[in-house]
mmCIF file of C-alpha atoms and ligand atoms in Angstrom:
data_model
loop_
_atom_site.group_PDB
_atom_site.id
_atom_site.type_symbol
_atom_site.label_atom_id
_atom_site.label_comp_id
_atom_site.label_asym_id
_atom_site.label_seq_id
_atom_site.Cartn_x
_atom_site.Cartn_y
_atom_site.Cartn_z
ATOM 1 C CA MET A 1 33.426 57.583 129.918
ATOM 2 C CA SER A 2 36.597 56.322 128.116
ATOM 3 C CA GLN A 3 36.871 57.359 124.580
ATOM 4 C CA ALA A 4 36.434 54.774 121.882
ATOM 5 C CA PRO A 5 39.662 53.776 120.119
ATOM 6 C CA ILE A 6 40.237 55.277 116.672
ATOM 7 C CA ARG A 7 42.051 53.054 114.048
ATOM 8 C CA ARG A 8 44.681 54.764 111.860
ATOM 9 C CA SER A 9 47.062 53.912 109.185
ATOM 10 C CA VAL A 10 50.513 54.360 110.666
ATOM 11 C CA LEU A 11 53.668 55.054 108.293
ATOM 12 C CA VAL A 12 56.073 52.305 110.113
ATOM 13 C CA GLY A 13 58.499 52.245 106.747
ATOM 14 C CA THR A 14 59.775 53.738 103.763
ATOM 15 C CA GLY A 15 61.860 52.485 100.638
ATOM 16 C CA ALA A 16 63.526 53.747 97.510
ATOM 17 C CA ALA A 17 65.011 52.253 94.423
ATOM 18 C CA LEU A 18 66.603 54.167 91.369
ATOM 19 C CA PRO A 19 67.698 52.456 88.274
ATOM 20 C CA ARG A 20 71.757 52.138 87.709
ATOM 21 C CA ARG A 21 71.921 54.788 85.246
ATOM 22 C CA ALA A 22 71.942 58.602 85.719
ATOM 23 C CA VAL A 23 71.394 60.811 83.193
ATOM 24 C CA PRO A 24 72.375 64.512 83.773
ATOM 25 C CA ASN A 25 71.080 67.521 81.578
ATOM 26 C CA ASP A 26 74.488 67.720 79.728
ATOM 27 C CA GLU A 27 73.871 64.252 78.385
ATOM 28 C CA MET A 28 69.782 65.101 77.102
ATOM 29 C CA ALA A 29 71.616 68.042 75.145
ATOM 30 C CA LYS A 30 73.464 65.365 73.040
ATOM 31 C CA MET A 31 69.944 63.769 72.173
ATOM 32 C CA VAL A 32 67.829 66.827 71.753
ATOM 33 C CA ASP A 33 68.043 70.557 71.014
ATOM 34 C CA THR A 34 68.129 71.800 74.780
ATOM 35 C CA SER A 35 70.572 72.918 77.487
ATOM 36 C CA ASP A 36 71.302 72.694 81.223
ATOM 37 C CA GLU A 37 70.585 76.024 81.770
ATOM 38 C CA TRP A 38 67.337 75.961 79.802
ATOM 39 C CA ILE A 39 66.059 72.719 81.853
ATOM 40 C CA VAL A 40 67.346 73.977 85.371
ATOM 41 C CA ALA A 41 65.711 77.655 84.717
ATOM 42 C CA ARG A 42 62.451 76.307 83.589
ATOM 43 C CA THR A 43 62.097 73.271 85.841
ATOM 44 C CA GLY A 44 64.880 72.631 88.386
ATOM 45 C CA ILE A 45 65.836 69.574 87.221
ATOM 46 C CA ARG A 46 69.486 68.564 86.964
ATOM 47 C CA ASN A 47 69.444 65.102 86.584
ATOM 48 C CA ARG A 48 67.134 62.032 86.124
ATOM 49 C CA TYR A 49 67.745 58.209 86.286
ATOM 50 C CA ILE A 50 66.895 55.807 83.311
ATOM 51 C CA ALA A 51 66.108 52.005 83.263
ATOM 52 C CA GLY A 52 68.286 49.659 81.667
ATOM 53 C CA PRO A 53 66.510 46.882 79.689
ATOM 54 C CA ASP A 54 66.674 44.619 82.855
ATOM 55 C CA GLU A 55 65.490 47.148 84.946
ATOM 56 C CA THR A 56 61.592 47.095 85.112
ATOM 57 C CA THR A 57 58.592 48.703 87.240
ATOM 58 C CA SER A 58 58.204 45.573 89.005
ATOM 59 C CA SER A 59 61.933 45.072 89.789
ATOM 60 C CA LEU A 60 62.329 48.663 91.020
ATOM 61 C CA ALA A 61 59.025 48.242 92.946
ATOM 62 C CA THR A 62 60.425 45.046 94.798
ATOM 63 C CA ALA A 63 63.569 46.831 95.586
ATOM 64 C CA ALA A 64 61.812 49.935 97.194
ATOM 65 C CA ALA A 65 59.400 47.275 98.929
ATOM 66 C CA ARG A 66 62.135 45.135 100.464
ATOM 67 C CA GLN A 67 63.977 48.238 101.845
ATOM 68 C CA ALA A 68 60.510 49.629 103.267
ATOM 69 C CA ILE A 69 59.660 46.231 104.666
ATOM 70 C CA GLU A 70 63.308 46.088 106.440
ATOM 71 C CA ALA A 71 62.869 49.814 107.825
ATOM 72 C CA ALA A 72 59.587 48.505 109.270
ATOM 73 C CA LYS A 73 61.477 45.444 111.066
ATOM 74 C CA LEU A 74 58.938 43.319 109.361
ATOM 75 C CA ASN A 75 58.747 40.088 107.066
ATOM 76 C CA PRO A 76 57.330 40.064 103.723
ATOM 77 C CA THR A 77 54.876 37.458 104.885
ATOM 78 C CA ASP A 78 53.527 40.073 107.520
ATOM 79 C CA ILE A 79 52.074 42.103 104.432
ATOM 80 C CA ASP A 80 48.678 41.254 103.683
ATOM 81 C CA LEU A 81 47.740 44.031 101.207
ATOM 82 C CA ILE A 82 49.896 45.507 98.186
ATOM 83 C CA VAL A 83 48.770 48.765 96.321
ATOM 84 C CA LEU A 84 50.976 49.703 93.417
ATOM 85 C CA ALA A 85 50.422 52.862 91.704
ATOM 86 C CA THR A 86 51.884 53.133 88.118
ATOM 87 C CA ALA A 87 51.189 54.024 84.495
ATOM 88 C CA THR A 88 53.899 52.031 83.246
ATOM 89 C CA PRO A 89 52.953 48.140 84.326
ATOM 90 C CA ASP A 90 55.354 45.506 83.240
ATOM 91 C CA GLN A 91 52.316 44.112 81.327
ATOM 92 C CA THR A 92 48.898 45.172 80.407
ATOM 93 C CA PHE A 93 47.882 42.247 82.723
ATOM 94 C CA PRO A 94 48.144 41.018 85.316
ATOM 95 C CA ALA A 95 48.738 43.824 87.828
ATOM 96 C CA THR A 96 52.249 44.793 88.569
ATOM 97 C CA ALA A 97 51.469 44.466 92.239
ATOM 98 C CA THR A 98 51.007 40.760 91.632
ATOM 99 C CA ILE A 99 54.235 40.480 90.342
ATOM 100 C CA VAL A 100 55.718 42.047 93.281
ATOM 101 C CA GLN A 101 53.899 40.186 95.561
ATOM 102 C CA HIS A 102 55.504 36.690 94.063
ATOM 103 C CA GLU A 103 59.074 38.501 94.087
ATOM 104 C CA LEU A 104 58.714 39.213 97.830
ATOM 105 C CA GLY A 105 57.127 35.640 98.797
ATOM 106 C CA CYS A 106 54.193 36.932 100.464
ATOM 107 C CA HIS A 107 51.409 34.938 98.744
ATOM 108 C CA GLY A 108 47.501 34.932 99.452
ATOM 109 C CA GLY A 109 47.064 38.535 100.635
ATOM 110 C CA ILE A 110 45.451 41.420 98.354
ATOM 111 C CA ALA A 111 47.485 42.900 95.638
ATOM 112 C CA PHE A 112 46.328 45.129 92.521
ATOM 113 C CA ASP A 113 47.441 48.341 90.689
ATOM 114 C CA VAL A 114 45.881 51.803 90.826
ATOM 115 C CA ALA A 115 46.172 54.043 87.841
ATOM 116 C CA ALA A 116 46.117 57.826 88.549
ATOM 117 C CA VAL A 117 49.460 58.709 86.906
ATOM 118 C CA CYS A 118 51.451 61.491 88.797
ATOM 119 C CA SER A 119 48.675 61.218 91.520
ATOM 120 C CA GLY A 120 48.826 57.528 91.666
ATOM 121 C CA PHE A 121 50.635 57.224 94.953
ATOM 122 C CA LEU A 122 48.132 59.477 96.797
ATOM 123 C CA TYR A 123 45.181 57.518 95.414
ATOM 124 C CA ALA A 124 46.843 54.301 96.172
ATOM 125 C CA LEU A 125 47.370 55.591 99.717
ATOM 126 C CA GLY A 126 43.822 56.709 99.956
ATOM 127 C CA VAL A 127 42.632 53.005 98.819
ATOM 128 C CA ALA A 128 45.049 51.184 101.372
ATOM 129 C CA ASP A 129 43.862 53.674 104.273
ATOM 130 C CA SER A 130 40.157 52.939 103.779
ATOM 131 C CA MET A 131 41.231 49.100 103.454
ATOM 132 C CA LEU A 132 43.275 49.064 106.899
ATOM 133 C CA ARG A 133 40.535 51.088 108.566
ATOM 134 C CA SER A 134 37.678 48.988 107.524
ATOM 135 C CA GLY A 135 39.824 45.798 108.581
ATOM 136 C CA MET A 136 40.446 44.084 105.329
ATOM 137 C CA ALA A 137 43.744 44.058 105.982
ATOM 138 C CA ARG A 138 46.499 44.755 108.464
ATOM 139 C CA ARG A 139 49.518 45.699 106.912
ATOM 140 C CA ALA A 140 49.926 47.305 103.691
ATOM 141 C CA LEU A 141 52.634 47.822 101.086
ATOM 142 C CA VAL A 142 51.958 51.204 99.167
ATOM 143 C CA ILE A 143 54.213 51.557 95.981
ATOM 144 C CA GLY A 144 54.514 54.115 93.241
ATOM 145 C CA SER A 145 56.966 52.722 90.652
ATOM 146 C CA GLU A 146 57.433 53.932 87.238
ATOM 147 C CA THR A 147 59.565 53.457 84.065
ATOM 148 C CA PHE A 148 58.513 56.658 82.254
ATOM 149 C CA SER A 149 61.586 56.650 79.749
ATOM 150 C CA ARG A 150 59.321 53.644 77.957
ATOM 151 C CA ILE A 151 56.675 56.197 77.049
ATOM 152 C CA LEU A 152 58.576 59.361 76.369
ATOM 153 C CA ASP A 153 58.930 60.360 72.818
ATOM 154 C CA TRP A 154 62.833 60.809 72.826
ATOM 155 C CA GLU A 155 62.748 63.144 69.805
ATOM 156 C CA ASP A 156 60.266 65.749 71.653
ATOM 157 C CA ARG A 157 62.587 68.026 73.779
ATOM 158 C CA THR A 158 59.157 69.480 75.602
ATOM 159 C CA THR A 159 58.770 66.429 77.208
ATOM 160 C CA CYS A 160 61.682 63.926 77.266
ATOM 161 C CA VAL A 161 63.641 66.218 79.725
ATOM 162 C CA LEU A 162 61.348 66.172 82.166
ATOM 163 C CA PHE A 163 60.656 62.780 83.247
ATOM 164 C CA GLY A 164 62.657 59.894 84.911
ATOM 165 C CA ASP A 165 62.234 56.474 86.168
ATOM 166 C CA GLY A 166 62.216 55.121 90.065
ATOM 167 C CA ALA A 167 60.140 53.567 92.646
ATOM 168 C CA GLY A 168 59.225 54.699 96.431
ATOM 169 C CA ALA A 169 57.472 52.253 98.863
ATOM 170 C CA ILE A 170 55.927 52.696 102.242
ATOM 171 C CA VAL A 171 54.571 50.178 104.818
ATOM 172 C CA LEU A 172 51.432 51.027 106.694
ATOM 173 C CA GLU A 173 50.267 49.409 109.704
ATOM 174 C CA ALA A 174 46.506 49.531 111.233
ATOM 175 C CA ARG A 175 46.916 50.343 114.800
ATOM 176 C CA GLU A 176 43.953 51.590 117.408
ATOM 177 C CA SER A 177 44.518 54.322 119.949
ATOM 178 C CA THR A 178 42.421 56.588 122.061
ATOM 179 C CA ASP A 179 44.883 59.352 121.954
ATOM 180 C CA PRO A 180 43.634 62.030 119.184
ATOM 181 C CA ASP A 181 47.605 62.761 118.835
ATOM 182 C CA ALA A 182 48.388 59.202 117.812
ATOM 183 C CA PRO A 183 50.409 58.775 114.651
ATOM 184 C CA GLY A 184 48.600 57.890 111.078
ATOM 185 C CA ILE A 185 47.004 59.409 108.263
ATOM 186 C CA LEU A 186 44.644 61.802 109.492
ATOM 187 C CA ALA A 187 42.999 63.089 106.378
ATOM 188 C CA SER A 188 43.043 62.881 102.741
ATOM 189 C CA LYS A 189 41.179 64.247 99.763
ATOM 190 C CA LEU A 190 41.144 62.944 96.205
ATOM 191 C CA HIS A 191 39.827 64.550 93.148
ATOM 192 C CA ALA A 192 39.514 63.931 89.042
ATOM 193 C CA ASP A 193 38.394 65.905 86.186
ATOM 194 C CA GLY A 194 38.366 63.965 83.138
ATOM 195 C CA ALA A 195 37.698 67.098 80.697
ATOM 196 C CA HIS A 196 41.376 67.751 80.550
ATOM 197 C CA ASN A 197 42.599 64.246 79.184
ATOM 198 C CA GLN A 198 44.262 66.354 75.992
ATOM 199 C CA LEU A 199 46.485 68.365 78.003
ATOM 200 C CA LEU A 200 48.201 65.402 79.302
ATOM 201 C CA TYR A 201 48.022 61.652 77.893
ATOM 202 C CA VAL A 202 49.509 58.850 76.052
ATOM 203 C CA ASP A 203 48.512 58.552 72.504
ATOM 204 C CA GLY A 204 48.155 54.631 72.504
ATOM 205 C CA GLY A 205 46.404 52.010 74.744
ATOM 206 C CA PRO A 206 45.259 48.176 74.367
ATOM 207 C CA SER A 207 41.517 49.454 73.364
ATOM 208 C CA THR A 208 42.571 52.173 71.084
ATOM 209 C CA THR A 209 45.779 51.816 68.827
ATOM 210 C CA GLY A 210 46.716 48.351 70.106
ATOM 211 C CA THR A 211 50.225 50.167 70.665
ATOM 212 C CA VAL A 212 51.732 51.246 74.128
ATOM 213 C CA GLY A 213 51.843 55.052 72.778
ATOM 214 C CA LYS A 214 53.954 58.038 73.791
ATOM 215 C CA LEU A 215 53.356 60.769 76.508
ATOM 216 C CA ARG A 216 51.963 64.185 74.870
ATOM 217 C CA MET A 217 51.860 67.219 77.121
ATOM 218 C CA THR A 218 50.569 70.891 76.940
ATOM 219 C CA GLY A 219 52.958 71.799 79.441
ATOM 220 C CA LYS A 220 51.926 75.414 80.152
ATOM 221 C CA GLU A 221 48.154 74.725 80.528
ATOM 222 C CA VAL A 222 49.124 71.770 82.900
ATOM 223 C CA PHE A 223 51.310 74.177 84.988
ATOM 224 C CA ARG A 224 48.463 76.704 85.373
ATOM 225 C CA HIS A 225 45.997 73.987 86.505
ATOM 226 C CA ALA A 226 48.505 72.189 88.800
ATOM 227 C CA VAL A 227 49.127 75.193 90.992
ATOM 228 C CA THR A 228 45.533 76.341 91.341
ATOM 229 C CA ASN A 229 44.275 72.361 92.232
ATOM 230 C CA LEU A 230 47.048 72.140 94.523
ATOM 231 C CA ALA A 231 46.605 74.926 96.772
ATOM 232 C CA ASP A 232 42.875 74.031 96.771
ATOM 233 C CA VAL A 233 43.106 70.597 97.798
ATOM 234 C CA LEU A 234 45.913 71.521 100.398
ATOM 235 C CA ARG A 235 43.216 73.959 101.913
ATOM 236 C CA GLU A 236 40.693 71.254 101.832
ATOM 237 C CA VAL A 237 42.582 68.721 104.004
ATOM 238 C CA LEU A 238 43.728 71.485 106.301
ATOM 239 C CA ASP A 239 39.970 72.529 106.719
ATOM 240 C CA GLN A 240 39.098 68.669 107.524
ATOM 241 C CA THR A 241 41.290 68.476 110.265
ATOM 242 C CA GLY A 242 40.905 72.078 111.704
ATOM 243 C CA LEU A 243 44.754 72.540 111.298
ATOM 244 C CA THR A 244 46.675 75.480 109.556
ATOM 245 C CA SER A 245 49.639 75.745 107.271
ATOM 246 C CA ALA A 246 51.478 76.876 110.208
ATOM 247 C CA ASP A 247 50.936 73.428 111.566
ATOM 248 C CA ILE A 248 52.712 71.756 108.837
ATOM 249 C CA ASP A 249 56.421 70.370 109.572
ATOM 250 C CA TRP A 250 56.989 69.098 106.057
ATOM 251 C CA VAL A 251 55.282 69.434 102.662
ATOM 252 C CA VAL A 252 56.440 66.169 100.559
ATOM 253 C CA PRO A 253 54.967 67.203 97.035
ATOM 254 C CA HIS A 254 54.866 65.733 93.653
ATOM 255 C CA GLN A 255 58.107 66.614 92.154
ATOM 256 C CA ALA A 256 57.028 67.998 88.407
ATOM 257 C CA ASN A 257 58.431 71.453 88.086
ATOM 258 C CA GLN A 258 60.411 73.626 90.913
ATOM 259 C CA ARG A 259 58.178 76.511 89.853
ATOM 260 C CA ILE A 260 55.097 74.647 90.730
ATOM 261 C CA LEU A 261 56.444 73.764 94.057
ATOM 262 C CA ASP A 262 57.345 77.318 94.712
ATOM 263 C CA ALA A 263 54.119 78.677 93.503
ATOM 264 C CA THR A 264 52.297 76.320 95.461
ATOM 265 C CA ALA A 265 54.384 77.067 98.803
ATOM 266 C CA ARG A 266 53.653 80.768 98.319
ATOM 267 C CA LYS A 267 49.735 80.349 97.866
ATOM 268 C CA LEU A 268 49.703 78.531 101.266
ATOM 269 C CA ASN A 269 52.205 80.706 103.176
ATOM 270 C CA LEU A 270 54.713 77.892 103.497
ATOM 271 C CA PRO A 271 58.149 78.842 103.917
ATOM 272 C CA ALA A 272 60.235 77.112 101.114
ATOM 273 C CA GLU A 273 62.465 75.162 103.820
ATOM 274 C CA LYS A 274 59.506 73.005 104.858
ATOM 275 C CA VAL A 275 59.062 71.690 101.216
ATOM 276 C CA VAL A 276 61.082 68.520 100.251
ATOM 277 C CA VAL A 277 62.637 68.704 97.034
ATOM 278 C CA THR A 278 64.056 66.021 94.983
ATOM 279 C CA ILE A 279 63.164 67.180 91.495
ATOM 280 C CA ASP A 280 66.888 68.196 90.806
ATOM 281 C CA ARG A 281 67.916 64.739 91.214
ATOM 282 C CA HIS A 282 65.333 62.416 90.284
ATOM 283 C CA ALA A 283 63.170 64.864 87.739
ATOM 284 C CA ASN A 284 59.426 63.943 87.369
ATOM 285 C CA THR A 285 58.945 60.094 88.431
ATOM 286 C CA SER A 286 55.368 60.295 88.203
ATOM 287 C CA ALA A 287 53.664 58.169 90.807
ATOM 288 C CA ALA A 288 57.037 57.194 92.472
ATOM 289 C CA SER A 289 58.291 60.790 92.896
ATOM 290 C CA VAL A 290 56.365 61.448 96.316
ATOM 291 C CA PRO A 291 57.255 58.016 97.881
ATOM 292 C CA LEU A 292 60.835 58.780 96.847
ATOM 293 C CA ALA A 293 60.887 62.202 98.327
ATOM 294 C CA LEU A 294 59.694 60.983 101.419
ATOM 295 C CA ASP A 295 61.781 58.309 101.808
ATOM 296 C CA THR A 296 64.787 60.710 100.916
ATOM 297 C CA ALA A 297 63.677 62.943 104.052
ATOM 298 C CA VAL A 298 62.811 60.283 106.611
ATOM 299 C CA ARG A 299 66.326 58.631 105.644
ATOM 300 C CA ASP A 300 68.265 61.916 105.962
ATOM 301 C CA GLY A 301 66.720 62.626 109.209
ATOM 302 C CA ARG A 302 64.544 65.745 108.622
ATOM 303 C CA ILE A 303 61.079 64.038 109.325
ATOM 304 C CA LYS A 304 60.879 62.830 112.641
ATOM 305 C CA PRO A 305 58.238 60.969 114.731
ATOM 306 C CA GLY A 306 55.502 63.144 115.879
ATOM 307 C CA GLN A 307 55.638 65.511 112.994
ATOM 308 C CA LEU A 308 52.687 66.559 110.583
ATOM 309 C CA VAL A 309 53.815 65.797 107.154
ATOM 310 C CA MET A 310 51.483 66.709 103.970
ATOM 311 C CA LEU A 311 51.681 64.778 100.797
ATOM 312 C CA GLU A 312 50.212 66.247 97.658
ATOM 313 C CA ALA A 313 50.402 65.292 93.890
ATOM 314 C CA MET A 314 48.655 66.626 90.727
ATOM 315 C CA GLY A 315 48.826 64.284 87.414
ATOM 316 C CA GLY A 316 47.238 63.367 84.143
ATOM 317 C CA GLY A 317 43.427 62.973 84.007
ATOM 318 C CA PHE A 318 43.557 65.493 85.559
ATOM 319 C CA THR A 319 43.696 63.778 89.177
ATOM 320 C CA TRP A 320 44.942 65.546 92.035
ATOM 321 C CA GLY A 321 44.826 64.690 96.062
ATOM 322 C CA ALA A 322 46.664 65.209 99.283
ATOM 323 C CA SER A 323 46.994 63.409 102.517
ATOM 324 C CA LEU A 324 48.065 64.682 105.724
ATOM 325 C CA ILE A 325 50.030 62.075 108.383
ATOM 326 C CA ARG A 326 51.086 62.406 111.773
ATOM 327 C CA ILE A 327 54.577 60.223 111.842
HETATM 328 N N1 LIG B 401 64.926 72.774 75.805
HETATM 329 C C1 LIG B 401 65.098 74.135 75.454
HETATM 330 N N2 LIG B 401 63.981 74.908 74.904
HETATM 331 C C2 LIG B 401 62.900 74.525 74.894
HETATM 332 C C3 LIG B 401 62.680 73.097 75.661
HETATM 333 C C4 LIG B 401 63.753 72.179 75.810
HETATM 334 N N3 LIG B 401 63.777 71.067 76.380
HETATM 335 N N4 LIG B 401 61.443 72.742 75.775
HETATM 336 C C5 LIG B 401 60.766 73.752 75.237
HETATM 337 N N5 LIG B 401 61.499 74.573 74.865
HETATM 338 C C6 LIG B 401 61.319 76.107 74.071
HETATM 339 C C7 LIG B 401 60.019 75.878 73.639
HETATM 340 O O1 LIG B 401 59.767 75.372 72.213
HETATM 341 C C8 LIG B 401 59.413 77.509 73.339
HETATM 342 O O2 LIG B 401 60.433 78.028 72.564
HETATM 343 P P1 LIG B 401 59.407 79.276 71.565
HETATM 344 O O3 LIG B 401 59.270 80.466 72.394
HETATM 345 O O4 LIG B 401 60.412 79.552 70.647
HETATM 346 O O5 LIG B 401 58.152 78.710 71.129
HETATM 347 C C9 LIG B 401 60.064 78.157 74.808
HETATM 348 O O6 LIG B 401 61.090 76.946 75.235
HETATM 349 C C10 LIG B 401 59.278 78.177 76.051
HETATM 350 O O7 LIG B 401 58.302 77.253 76.190
HETATM 351 P P2 LIG B 401 57.339 76.920 76.896
HETATM 352 O O8 LIG B 401 56.527 75.678 76.719
HETATM 353 O O9 LIG B 401 56.522 78.171 76.844
HETATM 354 O O10 LIG B 401 58.014 77.116 78.370
HETATM 355 P P3 LIG B 401 57.415 76.914 79.938
HETATM 356 O O11 LIG B 401 57.814 78.044 80.630
HETATM 357 O O12 LIG B 401 55.984 76.717 79.804
HETATM 358 O O13 LIG B 401 57.876 75.473 80.407
HETATM 359 C C11 LIG B 401 57.471 73.388 80.735
HETATM 360 C C12 LIG B 401 57.941 74.647 79.826
HETATM 361 C C13 LIG B 401 57.166 72.184 80.214
HETATM 362 C C14 LIG B 401 58.647 73.024 81.781
HETATM 363 C C15 LIG B 401 56.172 73.876 82.191
HETATM 364 O O14 LIG B 401 55.239 74.371 81.445
HETATM 365 C C16 LIG B 401 55.709 72.671 83.271
HETATM 366 O O15 LIG B 401 56.711 72.411 83.585
HETATM 367 N N6 LIG B 401 54.423 72.517 82.940
HETATM 368 C C17 LIG B 401 54.081 71.572 83.643
HETATM 369 C C18 LIG B 401 54.539 70.067 83.244
HETATM 370 C C19 LIG B 401 54.110 68.987 84.490
HETATM 371 O O16 LIG B 401 54.042 69.585 85.454
HETATM 372 N N7 LIG B 401 53.705 68.118 83.815
HETATM 373 C C20 LIG B 401 53.528 67.206 84.704
HETATM 374 C C21 LIG B 401 52.300 67.292 85.598
HETATM 375 S S1 LIG B 401 52.239 65.680 86.373
#
């Protein structure tokens, strides 16, 4: 008896966009009491990109989306689903995804935002994958885009040195195959625990203060939770697929802190060479960091067809998650 075909969401293109202005650590040291040495030693960050007044979450997202569609050899009108992860939307409503949809010229499909802060891209990926596998859509743009510079307290050295702006995008296409090794998203796991709101949050919002607010963080506590939660969720995804960390070709983690990347890799016995690192160049770009890092490693030829790639992230909420993809 022949095997029933499995429907999977296949990665067919990636793209990225960064603001024009690069801000190295030395420039940060002119704004707050900090130094290149401190930032590099504690975080691995050397540089970040900061959006100018004409660069918005939607404009960065649109540029990244165009690249991803081009890499997939598709037209914008082929896209029938846009899921955009952001904590810094252009407007309180409508969803930034609808602005991107209009800019791309692909009207009539589904478009909405997902809010899970730094895990936003993993959440958006999970939602898009479910919708593609259920048949609600055929080709999805999944975007992470942020202008965190707009919600930073530029007088708080404990947070403003850590973040940057940018966008990353991927195109997923639903394909059916009877081959168990066919490409596509193999497994995903998402979590949230709202008990930790006060460790990482923005002190404003339309229904509370009526202002946008600024990011507040207790860094040490976030660090501790991140290492534990990420190692746990990576193990969960591996268990779900019957694979081990030795089977993984690349880990593309959320880029929050080099020490979190190192500690998580150590917990899972993953050699550092398998971890894609862009934190030095981009800093923490929240929902954009995973697709920015993924695009970097696809375009420089490290990530190749047939390989197994693990994406993972943890962020405010807390929220966290991981997804295993065969390219
Ligand atoms: N420059 C210089 N000194 C700084 C500084 C800066 N930018 N920021 C903080 N300091 C100082 C502190 O005031 C403190 O000084 P003190 O000892 O005199 O009080 C000292 O450096 C150590 O601060 P601490 O907060 O204990 O450092 P840390 O080793 O925990 O590193 C973070 C701070 C924020 C880099 C680290 O906790 C972290 O990365 N946490 C996770 C953050 C994260 O991932 N957030 C996003 C999740 S999505």
